[in-house]
Short mmCIF file of C-alpha atoms in Angstrom, two decimals:
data_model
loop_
_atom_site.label_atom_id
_atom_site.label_comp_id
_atom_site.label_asym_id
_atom_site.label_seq_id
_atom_site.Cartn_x
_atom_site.Cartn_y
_atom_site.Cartn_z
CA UNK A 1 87.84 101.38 148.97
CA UNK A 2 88.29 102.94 145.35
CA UNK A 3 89.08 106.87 145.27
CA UNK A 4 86.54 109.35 143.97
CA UNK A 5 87.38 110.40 140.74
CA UNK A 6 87.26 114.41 140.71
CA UNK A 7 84.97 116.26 138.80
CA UNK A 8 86.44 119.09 136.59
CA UNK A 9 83.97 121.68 135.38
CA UNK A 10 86.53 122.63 132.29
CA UNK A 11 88.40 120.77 129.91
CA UNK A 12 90.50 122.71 127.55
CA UNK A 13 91.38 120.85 123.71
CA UNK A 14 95.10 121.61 122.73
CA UNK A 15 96.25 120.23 119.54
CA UNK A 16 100.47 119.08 119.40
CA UNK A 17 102.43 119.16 116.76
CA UNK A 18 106.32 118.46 116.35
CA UNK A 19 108.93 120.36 117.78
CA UNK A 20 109.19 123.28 115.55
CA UNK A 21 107.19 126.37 116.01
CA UNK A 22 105.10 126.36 112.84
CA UNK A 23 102.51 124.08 113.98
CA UNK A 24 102.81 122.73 110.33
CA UNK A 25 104.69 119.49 110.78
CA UNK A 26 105.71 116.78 112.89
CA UNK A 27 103.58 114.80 114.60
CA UNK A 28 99.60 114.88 115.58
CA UNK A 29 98.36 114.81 119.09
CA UNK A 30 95.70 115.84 121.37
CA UNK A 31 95.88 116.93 124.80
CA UNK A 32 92.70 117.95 127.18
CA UNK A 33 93.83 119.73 130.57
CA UNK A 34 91.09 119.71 132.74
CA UNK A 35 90.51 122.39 135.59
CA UNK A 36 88.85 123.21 138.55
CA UNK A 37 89.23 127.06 139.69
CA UNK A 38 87.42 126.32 142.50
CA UNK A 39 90.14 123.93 144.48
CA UNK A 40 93.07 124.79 141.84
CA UNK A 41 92.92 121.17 140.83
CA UNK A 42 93.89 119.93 137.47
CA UNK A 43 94.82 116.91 135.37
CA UNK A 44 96.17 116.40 131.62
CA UNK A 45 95.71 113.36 129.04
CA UNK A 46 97.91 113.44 125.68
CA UNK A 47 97.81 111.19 123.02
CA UNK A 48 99.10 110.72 119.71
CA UNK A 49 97.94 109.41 116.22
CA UNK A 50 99.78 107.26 114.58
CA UNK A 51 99.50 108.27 110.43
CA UNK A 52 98.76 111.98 111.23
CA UNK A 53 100.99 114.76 110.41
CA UNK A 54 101.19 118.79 111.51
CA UNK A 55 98.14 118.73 114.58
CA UNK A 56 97.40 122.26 114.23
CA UNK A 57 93.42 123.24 115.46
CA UNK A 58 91.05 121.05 117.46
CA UNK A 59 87.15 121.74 117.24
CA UNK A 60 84.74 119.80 119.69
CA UNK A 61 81.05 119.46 119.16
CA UNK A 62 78.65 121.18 120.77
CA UNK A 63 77.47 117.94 122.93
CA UNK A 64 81.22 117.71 123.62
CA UNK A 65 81.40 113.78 122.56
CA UNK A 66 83.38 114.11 119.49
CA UNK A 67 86.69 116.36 118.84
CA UNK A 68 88.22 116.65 115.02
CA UNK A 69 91.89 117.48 115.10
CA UNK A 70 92.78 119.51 112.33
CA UNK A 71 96.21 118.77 110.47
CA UNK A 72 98.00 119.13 107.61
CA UNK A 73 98.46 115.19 107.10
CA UNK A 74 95.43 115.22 104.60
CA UNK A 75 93.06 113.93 107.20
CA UNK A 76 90.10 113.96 108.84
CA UNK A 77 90.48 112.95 111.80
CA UNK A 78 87.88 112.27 114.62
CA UNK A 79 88.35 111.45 118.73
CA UNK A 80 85.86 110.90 121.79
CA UNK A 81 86.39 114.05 123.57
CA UNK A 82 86.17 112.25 126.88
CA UNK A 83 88.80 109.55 126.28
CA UNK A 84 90.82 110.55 123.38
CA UNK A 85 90.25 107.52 121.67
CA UNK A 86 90.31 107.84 117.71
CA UNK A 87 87.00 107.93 116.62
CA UNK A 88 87.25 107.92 113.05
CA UNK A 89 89.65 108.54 110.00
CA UNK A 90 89.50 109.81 106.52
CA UNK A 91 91.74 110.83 103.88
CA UNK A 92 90.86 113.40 102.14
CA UNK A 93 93.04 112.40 99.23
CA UNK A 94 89.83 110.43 98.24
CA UNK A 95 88.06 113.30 97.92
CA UNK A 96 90.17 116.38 96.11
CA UNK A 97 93.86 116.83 95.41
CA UNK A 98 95.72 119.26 96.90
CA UNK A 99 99.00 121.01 95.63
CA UNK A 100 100.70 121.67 98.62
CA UNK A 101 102.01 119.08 101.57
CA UNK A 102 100.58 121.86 104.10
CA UNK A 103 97.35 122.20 102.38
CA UNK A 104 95.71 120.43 104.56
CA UNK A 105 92.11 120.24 106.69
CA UNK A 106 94.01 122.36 109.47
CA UNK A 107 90.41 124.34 110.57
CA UNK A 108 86.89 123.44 110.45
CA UNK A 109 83.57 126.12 111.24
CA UNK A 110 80.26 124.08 112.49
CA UNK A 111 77.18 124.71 110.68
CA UNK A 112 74.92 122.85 113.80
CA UNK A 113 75.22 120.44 115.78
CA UNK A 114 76.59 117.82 112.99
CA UNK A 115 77.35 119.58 110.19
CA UNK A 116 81.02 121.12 109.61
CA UNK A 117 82.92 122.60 106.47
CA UNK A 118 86.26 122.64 105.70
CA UNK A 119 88.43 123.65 102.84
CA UNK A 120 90.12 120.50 100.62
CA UNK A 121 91.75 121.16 97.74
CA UNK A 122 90.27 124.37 96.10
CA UNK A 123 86.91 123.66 96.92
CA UNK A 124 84.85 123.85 100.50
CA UNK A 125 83.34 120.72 101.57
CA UNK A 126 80.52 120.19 104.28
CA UNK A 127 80.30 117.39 106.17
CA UNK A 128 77.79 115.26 108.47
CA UNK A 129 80.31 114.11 111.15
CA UNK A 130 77.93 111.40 110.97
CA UNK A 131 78.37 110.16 107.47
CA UNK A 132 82.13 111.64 107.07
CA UNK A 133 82.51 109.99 103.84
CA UNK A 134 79.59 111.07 101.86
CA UNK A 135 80.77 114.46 101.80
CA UNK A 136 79.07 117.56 99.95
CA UNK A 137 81.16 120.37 97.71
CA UNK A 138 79.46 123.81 98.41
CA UNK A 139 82.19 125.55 96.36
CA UNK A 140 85.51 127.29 95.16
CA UNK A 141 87.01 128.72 97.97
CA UNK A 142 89.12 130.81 95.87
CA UNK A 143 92.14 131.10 98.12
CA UNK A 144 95.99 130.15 97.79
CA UNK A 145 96.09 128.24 100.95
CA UNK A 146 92.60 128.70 103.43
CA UNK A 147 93.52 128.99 107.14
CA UNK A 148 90.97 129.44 110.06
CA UNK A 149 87.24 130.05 109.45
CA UNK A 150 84.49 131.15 110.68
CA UNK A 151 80.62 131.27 110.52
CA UNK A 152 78.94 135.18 110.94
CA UNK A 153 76.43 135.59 113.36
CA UNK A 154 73.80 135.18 111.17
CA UNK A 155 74.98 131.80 109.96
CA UNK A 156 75.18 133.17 106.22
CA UNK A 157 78.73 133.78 105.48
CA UNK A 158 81.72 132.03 105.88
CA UNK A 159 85.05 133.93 106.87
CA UNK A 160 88.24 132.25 106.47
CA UNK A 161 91.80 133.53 106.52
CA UNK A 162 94.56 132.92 104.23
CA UNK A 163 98.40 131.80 105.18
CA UNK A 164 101.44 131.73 102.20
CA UNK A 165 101.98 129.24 100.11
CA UNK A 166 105.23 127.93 98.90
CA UNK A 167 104.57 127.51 95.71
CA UNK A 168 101.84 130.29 94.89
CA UNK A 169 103.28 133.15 96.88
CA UNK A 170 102.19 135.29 99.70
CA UNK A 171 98.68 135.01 100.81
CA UNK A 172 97.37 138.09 101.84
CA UNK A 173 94.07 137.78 101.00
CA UNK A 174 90.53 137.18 103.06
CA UNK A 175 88.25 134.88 101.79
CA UNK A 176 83.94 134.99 102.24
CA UNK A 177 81.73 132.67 101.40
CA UNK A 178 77.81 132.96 100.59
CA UNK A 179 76.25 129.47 102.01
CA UNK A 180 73.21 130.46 100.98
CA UNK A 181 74.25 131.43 97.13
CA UNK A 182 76.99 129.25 97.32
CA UNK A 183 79.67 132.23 96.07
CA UNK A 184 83.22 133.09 97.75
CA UNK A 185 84.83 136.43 97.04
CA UNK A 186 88.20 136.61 97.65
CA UNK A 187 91.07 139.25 97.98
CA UNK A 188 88.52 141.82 99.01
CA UNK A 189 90.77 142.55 101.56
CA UNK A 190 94.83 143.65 101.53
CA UNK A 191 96.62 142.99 105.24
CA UNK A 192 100.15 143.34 105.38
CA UNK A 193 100.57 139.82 106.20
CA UNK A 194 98.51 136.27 106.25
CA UNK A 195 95.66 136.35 108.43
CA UNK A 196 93.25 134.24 111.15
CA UNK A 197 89.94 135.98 110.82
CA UNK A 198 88.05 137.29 113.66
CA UNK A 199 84.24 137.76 113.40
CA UNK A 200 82.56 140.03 115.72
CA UNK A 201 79.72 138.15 118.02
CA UNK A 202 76.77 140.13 116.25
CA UNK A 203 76.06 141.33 112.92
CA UNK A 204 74.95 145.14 112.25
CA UNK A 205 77.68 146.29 114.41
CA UNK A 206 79.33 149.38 113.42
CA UNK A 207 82.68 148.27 111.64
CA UNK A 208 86.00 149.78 112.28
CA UNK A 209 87.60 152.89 110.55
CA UNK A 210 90.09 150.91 108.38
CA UNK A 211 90.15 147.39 107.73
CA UNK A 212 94.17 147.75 108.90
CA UNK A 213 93.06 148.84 112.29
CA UNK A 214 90.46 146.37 113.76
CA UNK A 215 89.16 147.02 116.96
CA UNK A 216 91.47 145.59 120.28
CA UNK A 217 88.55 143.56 121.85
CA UNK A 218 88.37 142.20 118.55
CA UNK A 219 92.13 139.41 119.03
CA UNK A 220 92.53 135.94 118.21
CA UNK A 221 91.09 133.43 116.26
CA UNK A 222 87.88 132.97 119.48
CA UNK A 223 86.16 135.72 118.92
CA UNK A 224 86.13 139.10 121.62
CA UNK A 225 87.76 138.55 124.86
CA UNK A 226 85.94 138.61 127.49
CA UNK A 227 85.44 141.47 129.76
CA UNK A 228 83.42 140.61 132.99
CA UNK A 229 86.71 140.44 135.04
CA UNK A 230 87.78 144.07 134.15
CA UNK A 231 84.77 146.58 134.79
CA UNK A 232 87.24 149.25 135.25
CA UNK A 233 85.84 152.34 132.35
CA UNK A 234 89.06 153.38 131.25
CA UNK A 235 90.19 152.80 128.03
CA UNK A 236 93.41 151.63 126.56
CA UNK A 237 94.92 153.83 124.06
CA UNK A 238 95.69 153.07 120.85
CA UNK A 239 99.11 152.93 120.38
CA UNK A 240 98.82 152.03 116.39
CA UNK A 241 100.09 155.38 114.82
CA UNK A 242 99.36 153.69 111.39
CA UNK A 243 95.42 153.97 112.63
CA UNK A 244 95.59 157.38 113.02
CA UNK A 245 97.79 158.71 110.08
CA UNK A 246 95.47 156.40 107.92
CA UNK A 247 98.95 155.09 106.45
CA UNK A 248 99.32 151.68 105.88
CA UNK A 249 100.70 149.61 108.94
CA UNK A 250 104.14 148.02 109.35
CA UNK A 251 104.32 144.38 108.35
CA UNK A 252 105.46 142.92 111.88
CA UNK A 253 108.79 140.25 111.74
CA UNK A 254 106.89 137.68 113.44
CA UNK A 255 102.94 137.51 112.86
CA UNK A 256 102.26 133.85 113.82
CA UNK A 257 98.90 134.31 116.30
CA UNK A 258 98.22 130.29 116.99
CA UNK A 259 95.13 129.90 119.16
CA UNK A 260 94.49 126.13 119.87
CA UNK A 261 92.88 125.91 123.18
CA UNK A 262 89.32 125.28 123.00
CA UNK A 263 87.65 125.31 126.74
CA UNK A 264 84.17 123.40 127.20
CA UNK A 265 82.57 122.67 130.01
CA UNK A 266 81.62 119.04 131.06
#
């Protein structure tokens, strides 16, 4: 008599990398750790692509059939969410040059339920996950070296984050893209340090005091955290003296902020 496979009502998409911290180099990997909080139960699947370099982001589709590992290998590269099986593969050295080894495809932001940008090169490219090789340019990015993005509320702007580069300096600089006009504005904004962007879940909101001081709920590449399992009113004080005195803030000695885990539910 065979054994029941388990059910797990979460799977969570990590992308691996080498051994260094960067999450810039070595090699490219997937691994989905599924859980059940109801028994405690979990179980874990890695695998490795052979050709990929620097797994750095993973992004699954909405239906949760296909993942695209982001990496700094100059790929594109596509797995069944369910199995981990490569799905597809393409270099994006066909499409646009880049100038930098880490310039890479590292993040993607969905436009629906097949459609997906990314930056290559200096320009942004959508994509039908579909037809990944009939790609579309939508624009400069205008950018040293784009980092994480994403898509406002309204679906109208793209927001993407800057990291150094090695050859072009520090980054420093916030990128935002029209998709409607098809126009990016860069270095609008000055942090102290390369940044992940973090876009708040609706438009209209009222926006912080200082663009240095962004609101606490407001962490990590995902969005707000969540806050149904602390209903407790009382605040956390902000212990930012930079906010405050309206003086700049102090550039921190380590700012890396990686967020890879993606949880869906199956």
């Amino acid at each position: 008599m065979g054994t029941q496979q388990h059910e797990y009502p979460y799977a969570f998409h990590i992308a691996l990398d080498g051994n260094g911290l960067n999450g810039l180099e070595g090699r490219a990997g997937v691994c989905v750790f599924r859980y059940d909080p109801a028994t405690g139960r979990y179980a874990y699947k890695i695998e490795y692509y052979d050709g990929v370099a620097g797994g750095h982001a993973v992004s699954v589709s909405p239906d949760h059939a296909l993942g695209l590992l982001g990496n700094t290998g100059q790929h594109l590269l596509f797995y069944d969410a369910a199995t981990l099986d490569e799905a597809d593969r393409l270099s994006t050295l066909r499409i646009e040059p880049t100038d930098s080894s880490i310039k890479g495809t590292t993040h993607i932001a969905r436009l629906g339920d097949r459609d997906i940008v990314g930056a290559i090169g200096e320009h942004l490219w959508r994509f039908d996950i579909d037809k990944p090789g009939r790609p579309e340019r939508l624009g400069p990015h205008g950018l040293k070296l784009p980092h994480a993005m994403k898509t406002t509320a309204s679906g109208r702007y793209l927001v993407y984050g800057g990291m150094d580069h090695p050859g072009r300096g520090e980054a420093r600089e916030v990128g935002i893209f029209d998709l409607h006009t098809g126009e990016a504005t860069a270095s609008t904004y000055r942090p102290p340090a390369g940044t992940w962007p973090s876009i708040p879940a609706k438009t209209g909101s009222t926006p912080s005091p200082s663009a240095s001081c962004p609101r606490k709920d407001m962490t990590g590449t995902n969005g707000p955290w969540p806050t149904s399992r602390n209903t407790s009113s009382r605040s956390t004080p902000n212990t930012d003296r930079s906010c405050a005195t309206g003086r700049p803030p102090v550039r921190p000695r380590h700012t890396s902020t990686r967020t890879s885990a993606s949880p869906i539910a199956n």
